[in-house]
């Protein structure tokens, strides 16, 4: 394996004051009873890639109680070399250091390695609102496409400035020249975001049905449908038609920040049509499609399966693991090895977590 996480040290992070875990290439089973810190460990690994967790929490809430900072120190095997990464946060700043290089911005670091995370909240990808699916696009396109990431950062900044200006004026008293300057900048970045979202979704769709048919006993068709709020070729025209509405509403009422992304199963909106089991299979399919897609771009991939297998039968567990070949380092959390398929156990390295024990076993 050309890339994998060898070890991580968690200092003042979540339930850990100072713990070090060592891992092996391929599949790692993280075993422990509830509330011993399995998910916290997965969050720590995720933070080494994104400088934030996959859960919807503030950075300050990741700090171990009674402390003012956290440090995460990771050692990665990378094509025969060892890369050392530090992800740290205190209440004044957040920073990433790789091999003693301090990154000026987190976005400059993103893409060093890619993480695909499966967790129980994935069901919200189907059941949640449009903002959940837009965030899914932003995270996963952004980690493989710096053009998109930079456009997204700029768009959010411009959108904030434009909305603040809209709140300060009324329809009879505004500076059209200034508003047009902000709008021109917004349109430029919006064009990139819409085009890249469309390209990404079109490619991801090509992987989905073969995967779904492999992990599900039912023959179904899944599709992600992108519905941009504006036609990419008519962004400027739309912006001018919406000026009055924007001023009255005191916000920007058009653009990729209002795009819809639909997930369809057999041509129907999955959230309205599917059972809980079908929704779970659909979400797993989309994440596995991401893995297949990113594998064609880079070999620096880590996959996290946090408390996912407990909801799956042995057939689906086995099919999922077969897709995650041994060239990808994978972390699977579970409360009991007995709940897992024997093939998974035999192919995996086991890391047992016991509360208060700093010497984790592989």
Coordinates of C-alpha atoms in Angstrom, one line a residue:
X1 CA 0.0 0.0 0.0
X2 CA 1.5 3.4 -1.0
X3 CA -0.4 5.5 1.5
X4 CA -1.9 4.9 4.9
X5 CA -2.1 6.4 8.4
X6 CA 0.5 4.7 10.7
X7 CA -0.5 6.4 14.0
X8 CA -2.4 9.3 15.5
X9 CA -1.9 11.0 18.9
X10 CA -4.9 12.8 20.3
X11 CA -4.2 15.5 22.9
X12 CA -7.1 17.2 24.7
X13 CA -9.4 16.0 21.9
X14 CA -13.0 14.9 22.8
X15 CA -12.7 12.3 25.5
X16 CA -9.0 11.9 25.1
X17 CA -6.4 13.7 27.2
X18 CA -3.4 12.1 25.6
X19 CA -3.8 8.8 23.7
X20 CA -1.8 7.3 20.8
X21 CA -3.2 4.7 18.4
X22 CA -1.2 2.7 15.9
X23 CA -2.7 1.3 12.7
X24 CA -1.9 -1.1 9.9
X25 CA -2.5 -0.8 6.1
X26 CA -5.7 -2.2 4.8
X27 CA -8.7 -2.8 7.1
X28 CA -8.6 -1.8 10.8
X29 CA -11.4 -2.9 13.1
X30 CA -11.9 -0.4 16.0
X31 CA -13.6 -2.4 18.7
X32 CA -15.0 -1.1 22.0
X33 CA -18.1 -0.8 24.1
X34 CA -20.3 2.3 23.8
X35 CA -18.9 5.6 24.9
X36 CA -15.2 4.6 25.0
X37 CA -14.3 7.0 22.2
X38 CA -14.6 5.1 18.9
X39 CA -16.3 7.9 17.1
X40 CA -14.0 10.5 18.7
X41 CA -11.1 8.6 17.3
X42 CA -12.7 8.6 13.8
X43 CA -13.3 12.4 14.2
X44 CA -9.6 12.8 15.0
X45 CA -8.6 11.0 11.8
X46 CA -11.1 13.0 9.8
X47 CA -9.7 16.3 11.3
X48 CA -6.2 15.3 10.0
X49 CA -7.7 15.6 6.5
X50 CA -10.2 18.4 6.8
X51 CA -9.3 20.3 10.1
X52 CA -12.9 19.8 11.1
X53 CA -15.1 16.8 12.1
X54 CA -17.7 15.1 10.1
X55 CA -20.3 15.8 12.8
X56 CA -22.2 19.1 13.0
X57 CA -20.3 20.6 16.0
X58 CA -18.3 23.7 16.7
X59 CA -14.5 23.4 16.9
X60 CA -14.5 24.6 20.5
X61 CA -16.7 21.6 21.4
X62 CA -14.0 19.2 20.3
X63 CA -11.7 20.3 23.1
X64 CA -11.5 18.0 26.1
X65 CA -13.3 19.5 29.0
X66 CA -11.2 21.8 31.2
X67 CA -8.6 22.5 28.5
X68 CA -8.2 25.4 26.0
X69 CA -6.8 23.6 22.9
X70 CA -6.5 20.3 21.1
X71 CA -3.6 18.9 19.1
X72 CA -3.8 16.0 16.7
X73 CA -0.6 14.5 15.4
X74 CA -0.6 12.0 12.6
X75 CA 2.1 10.0 10.9
X76 CA 1.4 8.9 7.3
X77 CA 3.3 6.4 5.2
X78 CA 3.4 8.1 1.8
X79 CA 5.3 6.2 -1.0
X80 CA 8.1 5.1 1.2
X81 CA 8.4 8.4 3.1
X82 CA 6.9 9.4 6.5
X83 CA 4.7 12.6 6.5
X84 CA 4.0 14.2 9.8
X85 CA 0.8 16.2 10.1
X86 CA -0.4 18.3 13.0
X87 CA -4.0 19.7 13.2
X88 CA -4.5 22.0 16.1
X89 CA -7.1 24.4 17.4
X90 CA -7.4 26.9 20.3
X91 CA -9.9 29.6 20.8
X92 CA -7.8 32.1 18.8
X93 CA -6.9 30.1 15.7
X94 CA -6.8 26.8 13.8
X95 CA -3.8 25.6 11.9
X96 CA -2.4 22.7 9.9
X97 CA 1.3 21.8 9.8
X98 CA 2.8 19.2 7.5
X99 CA 6.4 18.2 7.7
X100 CA 7.1 21.5 9.6
X101 CA 5.4 23.6 6.9
X102 CA 2.6 25.8 8.4
X103 CA -0.2 26.3 5.9
X104 CA -1.5 29.9 5.6
X105 CA -5.0 28.6 5.1
X106 CA -6.7 25.3 5.6
X107 CA -7.8 25.3 1.9
X108 CA -4.1 25.2 0.8
X109 CA -3.7 21.9 2.7
X110 CA -7.0 20.2 1.6
X111 CA -6.4 17.4 -0.8
X112 CA -3.3 16.1 0.8
X113 CA -5.4 12.9 1.3
X114 CA -9.0 12.2 0.7
X115 CA -11.5 10.9 3.2
X116 CA -14.8 9.2 2.6
X117 CA -16.8 8.8 5.8
X118 CA -19.8 6.6 6.3
X119 CA -21.8 7.3 9.5
X120 CA -25.4 6.9 10.7
X121 CA -26.2 10.5 9.9
X122 CA -25.7 9.7 6.2
X123 CA -29.4 9.0 6.0
X124 CA -29.9 12.8 6.1
X125 CA -28.3 12.9 2.6
X126 CA -31.7 11.5 1.4
X127 CA -34.0 12.6 4.2
X128 CA -32.6 16.1 4.8
X129 CA -33.1 19.4 3.0
X130 CA -31.3 20.8 0.0
X131 CA -28.5 22.4 2.1
X132 CA -27.4 18.9 3.3
X133 CA -26.9 17.7 -0.3
X134 CA -25.2 21.0 -1.3
X135 CA -22.8 20.5 1.6
X136 CA -22.2 16.9 0.4
X137 CA -21.2 18.3 -3.0
X138 CA -19.0 21.1 -1.5
X139 CA -17.1 18.7 0.7
X140 CA -16.5 16.0 -1.8
X141 CA -15.8 18.1 -4.9
X142 CA -13.7 20.5 -2.8
X143 CA -11.3 17.8 -1.7
X144 CA -10.5 16.7 -5.2
X145 CA -10.9 20.0 -7.2
X146 CA -9.1 23.1 -6.0
X147 CA -10.7 25.2 -8.7
X148 CA -14.1 24.4 -7.2
X149 CA -12.8 24.9 -3.6
X150 CA -11.3 28.4 -4.4
X151 CA -14.5 29.4 -6.3
X152 CA -16.6 28.3 -3.3
X153 CA -14.5 30.3 -0.8
X154 CA -14.7 33.4 -3.0
X155 CA -18.5 33.0 -3.5
X156 CA -19.2 32.7 0.2
X157 CA -17.2 35.9 0.8
X158 CA -18.8 37.9 -2.0
X159 CA -22.3 36.6 -1.1
X160 CA -21.8 37.8 2.5
X161 CA -20.7 41.3 1.2
X162 CA -23.6 41.5 -1.2
X163 CA -26.2 40.4 1.4
X164 CA -24.8 42.9 3.9
X165 CA -25.1 45.7 1.2
X166 CA -28.7 44.6 0.4
X167 CA -29.6 44.9 4.0
X168 CA -28.4 48.5 4.1
X169 CA -30.4 49.9 1.1
X170 CA -33.9 50.2 -0.2
X171 CA -35.4 50.1 -3.6
X172 CA -35.4 53.9 -3.9
X173 CA -31.9 54.4 -2.6
X174 CA -29.1 52.1 -3.8
X175 CA -25.9 52.3 -5.7
X176 CA -26.4 50.3 -8.9
X177 CA -22.7 50.5 -9.9
X178 CA -21.6 49.0 -6.6
X179 CA -24.2 46.3 -6.7
X180 CA -23.2 45.4 -10.2
X181 CA -19.6 45.1 -9.2
X182 CA -20.5 42.6 -6.4
X183 CA -22.9 40.8 -8.8
X184 CA -20.3 40.5 -11.5
X185 CA -17.9 38.9 -9.0
X186 CA -20.6 36.6 -7.8
X187 CA -21.6 35.5 -11.3
X188 CA -18.0 34.6 -12.1
X189 CA -17.6 32.2 -9.2
X190 CA -21.2 30.8 -9.6
X191 CA -20.4 29.8 -13.2
X192 CA -17.5 27.7 -12.0
X193 CA -19.5 26.1 -9.1
X194 CA -22.5 25.2 -11.3
X195 CA -20.4 23.7 -14.1
X196 CA -18.2 21.7 -11.7
X197 CA -21.2 20.4 -9.7
X198 CA -22.8 19.3 -13.0
X199 CA -19.6 17.5 -14.1
X200 CA -19.2 15.8 -10.7
X201 CA -22.7 14.5 -10.5
X202 CA -22.7 13.2 -14.1
X203 CA -19.6 11.2 -13.4
X204 CA -20.7 9.9 -10.0
X205 CA -24.0 8.7 -11.5
X206 CA -22.1 6.3 -13.8
X207 CA -20.9 4.3 -10.7
X208 CA -24.2 4.1 -8.8
X209 CA -26.4 1.4 -10.3
X210 CA -23.7 -1.4 -10.6
X211 CA -22.9 -0.8 -6.9
X212 CA -26.5 -0.7 -5.7
X213 CA -27.2 -4.0 -7.6
X214 CA -24.2 -5.6 -5.8
X215 CA -25.1 -4.6 -2.3
X216 CA -28.9 -4.9 -2.6
X217 CA -30.9 -8.0 -3.4
X218 CA -33.5 -5.8 -5.2
X219 CA -32.9 -4.5 -8.7
X220 CA -33.4 -0.8 -8.5
X221 CA -32.2 2.4 -10.2
X222 CA -30.7 5.3 -8.3
X223 CA -29.8 8.7 -9.8
X224 CA -28.7 12.0 -8.5
X225 CA -30.4 14.9 -10.3
X226 CA -28.9 18.3 -10.2
X227 CA -31.3 21.3 -10.5
X228 CA -29.4 24.5 -10.6
X229 CA -31.3 27.5 -9.3
X230 CA -30.1 29.4 -12.5
X231 CA -29.1 28.3 -15.9
X232 CA -25.3 28.8 -16.0
X233 CA -25.6 30.7 -19.3
X234 CA -28.1 33.1 -17.9
X235 CA -26.7 34.0 -14.5
X236 CA -26.2 37.7 -15.3
X237 CA -29.6 38.0 -16.9
X238 CA -31.2 36.4 -13.9
X239 CA -29.2 38.6 -11.5
X240 CA -30.6 41.7 -13.2
X241 CA -34.2 40.4 -13.2
X242 CA -33.9 39.7 -9.5
X243 CA -32.5 43.1 -8.3
X244 CA -35.8 44.4 -7.0
X245 CA -36.6 41.1 -5.3
X246 CA -33.1 41.0 -3.7
X247 CA -33.4 44.5 -2.3
X248 CA -36.9 43.8 -1.0
X249 CA -35.9 40.5 0.6
X250 CA -32.5 41.9 1.7
X251 CA -30.7 38.8 0.5
X252 CA -29.5 37.2 -2.7
X253 CA -32.4 35.1 -4.1
X254 CA -30.5 33.3 -6.9
X255 CA -27.3 31.4 -7.4
X256 CA -25.7 28.0 -6.5
X257 CA -26.4 28.7 -2.8
X258 CA -30.0 27.9 -3.7
X259 CA -29.4 24.9 -5.9
X260 CA -31.5 21.7 -5.4
X261 CA -30.1 18.2 -5.6
X262 CA -32.5 15.4 -5.9
X263 CA -31.8 11.7 -5.1
X264 CA -34.2 9.4 -7.1
X265 CA -34.8 5.7 -6.7
X266 CA -36.7 4.2 -9.6
X267 CA -37.6 7.7 -10.8
X268 CA -39.2 8.8 -7.5
X269 CA -37.8 11.1 -4.9
X270 CA -36.2 8.7 -2.5
X271 CA -37.2 10.5 0.7
X272 CA -40.9 10.2 -0.2
X273 CA -40.8 6.7 -1.7
X274 CA -38.2 4.5 0.0
X275 CA -38.2 2.4 3.2
X276 CA -35.5 3.0 5.8
X277 CA -33.6 0.1 4.4
X278 CA -33.7 1.4 0.9
X279 CA -32.6 4.8 2.0
X280 CA -29.6 3.2 3.9
X281 CA -28.6 1.2 0.7
X282 CA -28.9 4.4 -1.4
X283 CA -26.7 6.4 0.9
X284 CA -24.1 3.6 1.0
X285 CA -24.2 3.3 -2.8
X286 CA -23.5 7.0 -3.2
X287 CA -20.5 6.9 -0.7
X288 CA -19.1 3.8 -2.4
X289 CA -19.5 5.5 -5.8
X290 CA -17.4 8.3 -4.4
X291 CA -14.7 5.9 -3.4
X292 CA -14.6 4.4 -6.9
X293 CA -14.5 7.8 -8.4
X294 CA -11.7 9.2 -6.2
X295 CA -9.7 6.0 -6.7
X296 CA -9.2 7.0 -10.3
X297 CA -7.8 10.4 -9.2
X298 CA -5.5 9.5 -6.3
X299 CA -4.3 6.6 -4.2
X300 CA -4.2 8.8 -1.0
X301 CA -7.6 7.7 0.3
X302 CA -8.9 6.8 3.8
X303 CA -12.3 5.3 4.3
X304 CA -14.2 5.5 7.7
X305 CA -17.2 3.3 8.4
X306 CA -18.4 4.6 11.8
X307 CA -21.1 2.5 13.5
X308 CA -22.5 1.5 10.1
X309 CA -22.2 -2.3 9.9
X310 CA -24.5 -2.8 13.0
X311 CA -27.4 -2.0 10.7
X312 CA -26.4 -4.3 7.9
X313 CA -26.9 -8.0 7.3
X314 CA -23.8 -10.2 6.6
X315 CA -24.4 -10.1 2.8
X316 CA -24.2 -6.4 2.6
X317 CA -21.3 -6.2 5.0
X318 CA -19.4 -8.6 2.8
X319 CA -20.2 -6.9 -0.5
X320 CA -19.2 -3.5 0.9
X321 CA -15.9 -4.7 2.2
X322 CA -15.2 -6.5 -1.2
X323 CA -15.5 -3.1 -2.9
X324 CA -13.0 -1.6 -0.4
X325 CA -10.0 -3.4 -1.6
X326 CA -6.8 -3.7 0.5
X327 CA -5.2 -0.8 -1.4
X328 CA -7.4 1.5 0.6
X329 CA -6.9 1.9 4.4
X330 CA -10.3 1.5 6.0
X331 CA -11.5 2.0 9.6
X332 CA -14.6 0.1 10.8
X333 CA -15.9 0.8 14.3
X334 CA -18.0 -1.8 16.1
X335 CA -19.1 -2.7 19.7
X336 CA -18.7 -6.4 19.0
X337 CA -16.6 -8.4 16.6
X338 CA -19.3 -11.1 16.7
X339 CA -21.7 -8.8 14.8
X340 CA -19.4 -8.8 11.8
X341 CA -19.0 -11.2 8.9
X342 CA -16.2 -13.7 9.4
X343 CA -14.5 -12.6 6.2
X344 CA -14.2 -9.1 7.5
X345 CA -12.6 -10.2 10.8
X346 CA -10.1 -12.5 9.1
X347 CA -8.9 -9.8 6.7
X348 CA -8.7 -7.0 9.3
X349 CA -6.3 -5.8 12.0
X350 CA -8.0 -5.3 15.3
X351 CA -7.6 -2.2 17.5
X352 CA -9.3 -2.7 20.9
X353 CA -10.2 0.4 22.9
X354 CA -10.6 0.2 26.6
X355 CA -11.3 3.2 28.7
X356 CA -8.2 4.6 30.3
X357 CA -5.8 2.3 28.5
X358 CA -3.1 4.1 26.5
X359 CA -1.6 0.9 25.0
X360 CA -4.0 0.0 22.2
X361 CA -3.5 -3.4 20.7
X362 CA -3.3 -4.3 17.0

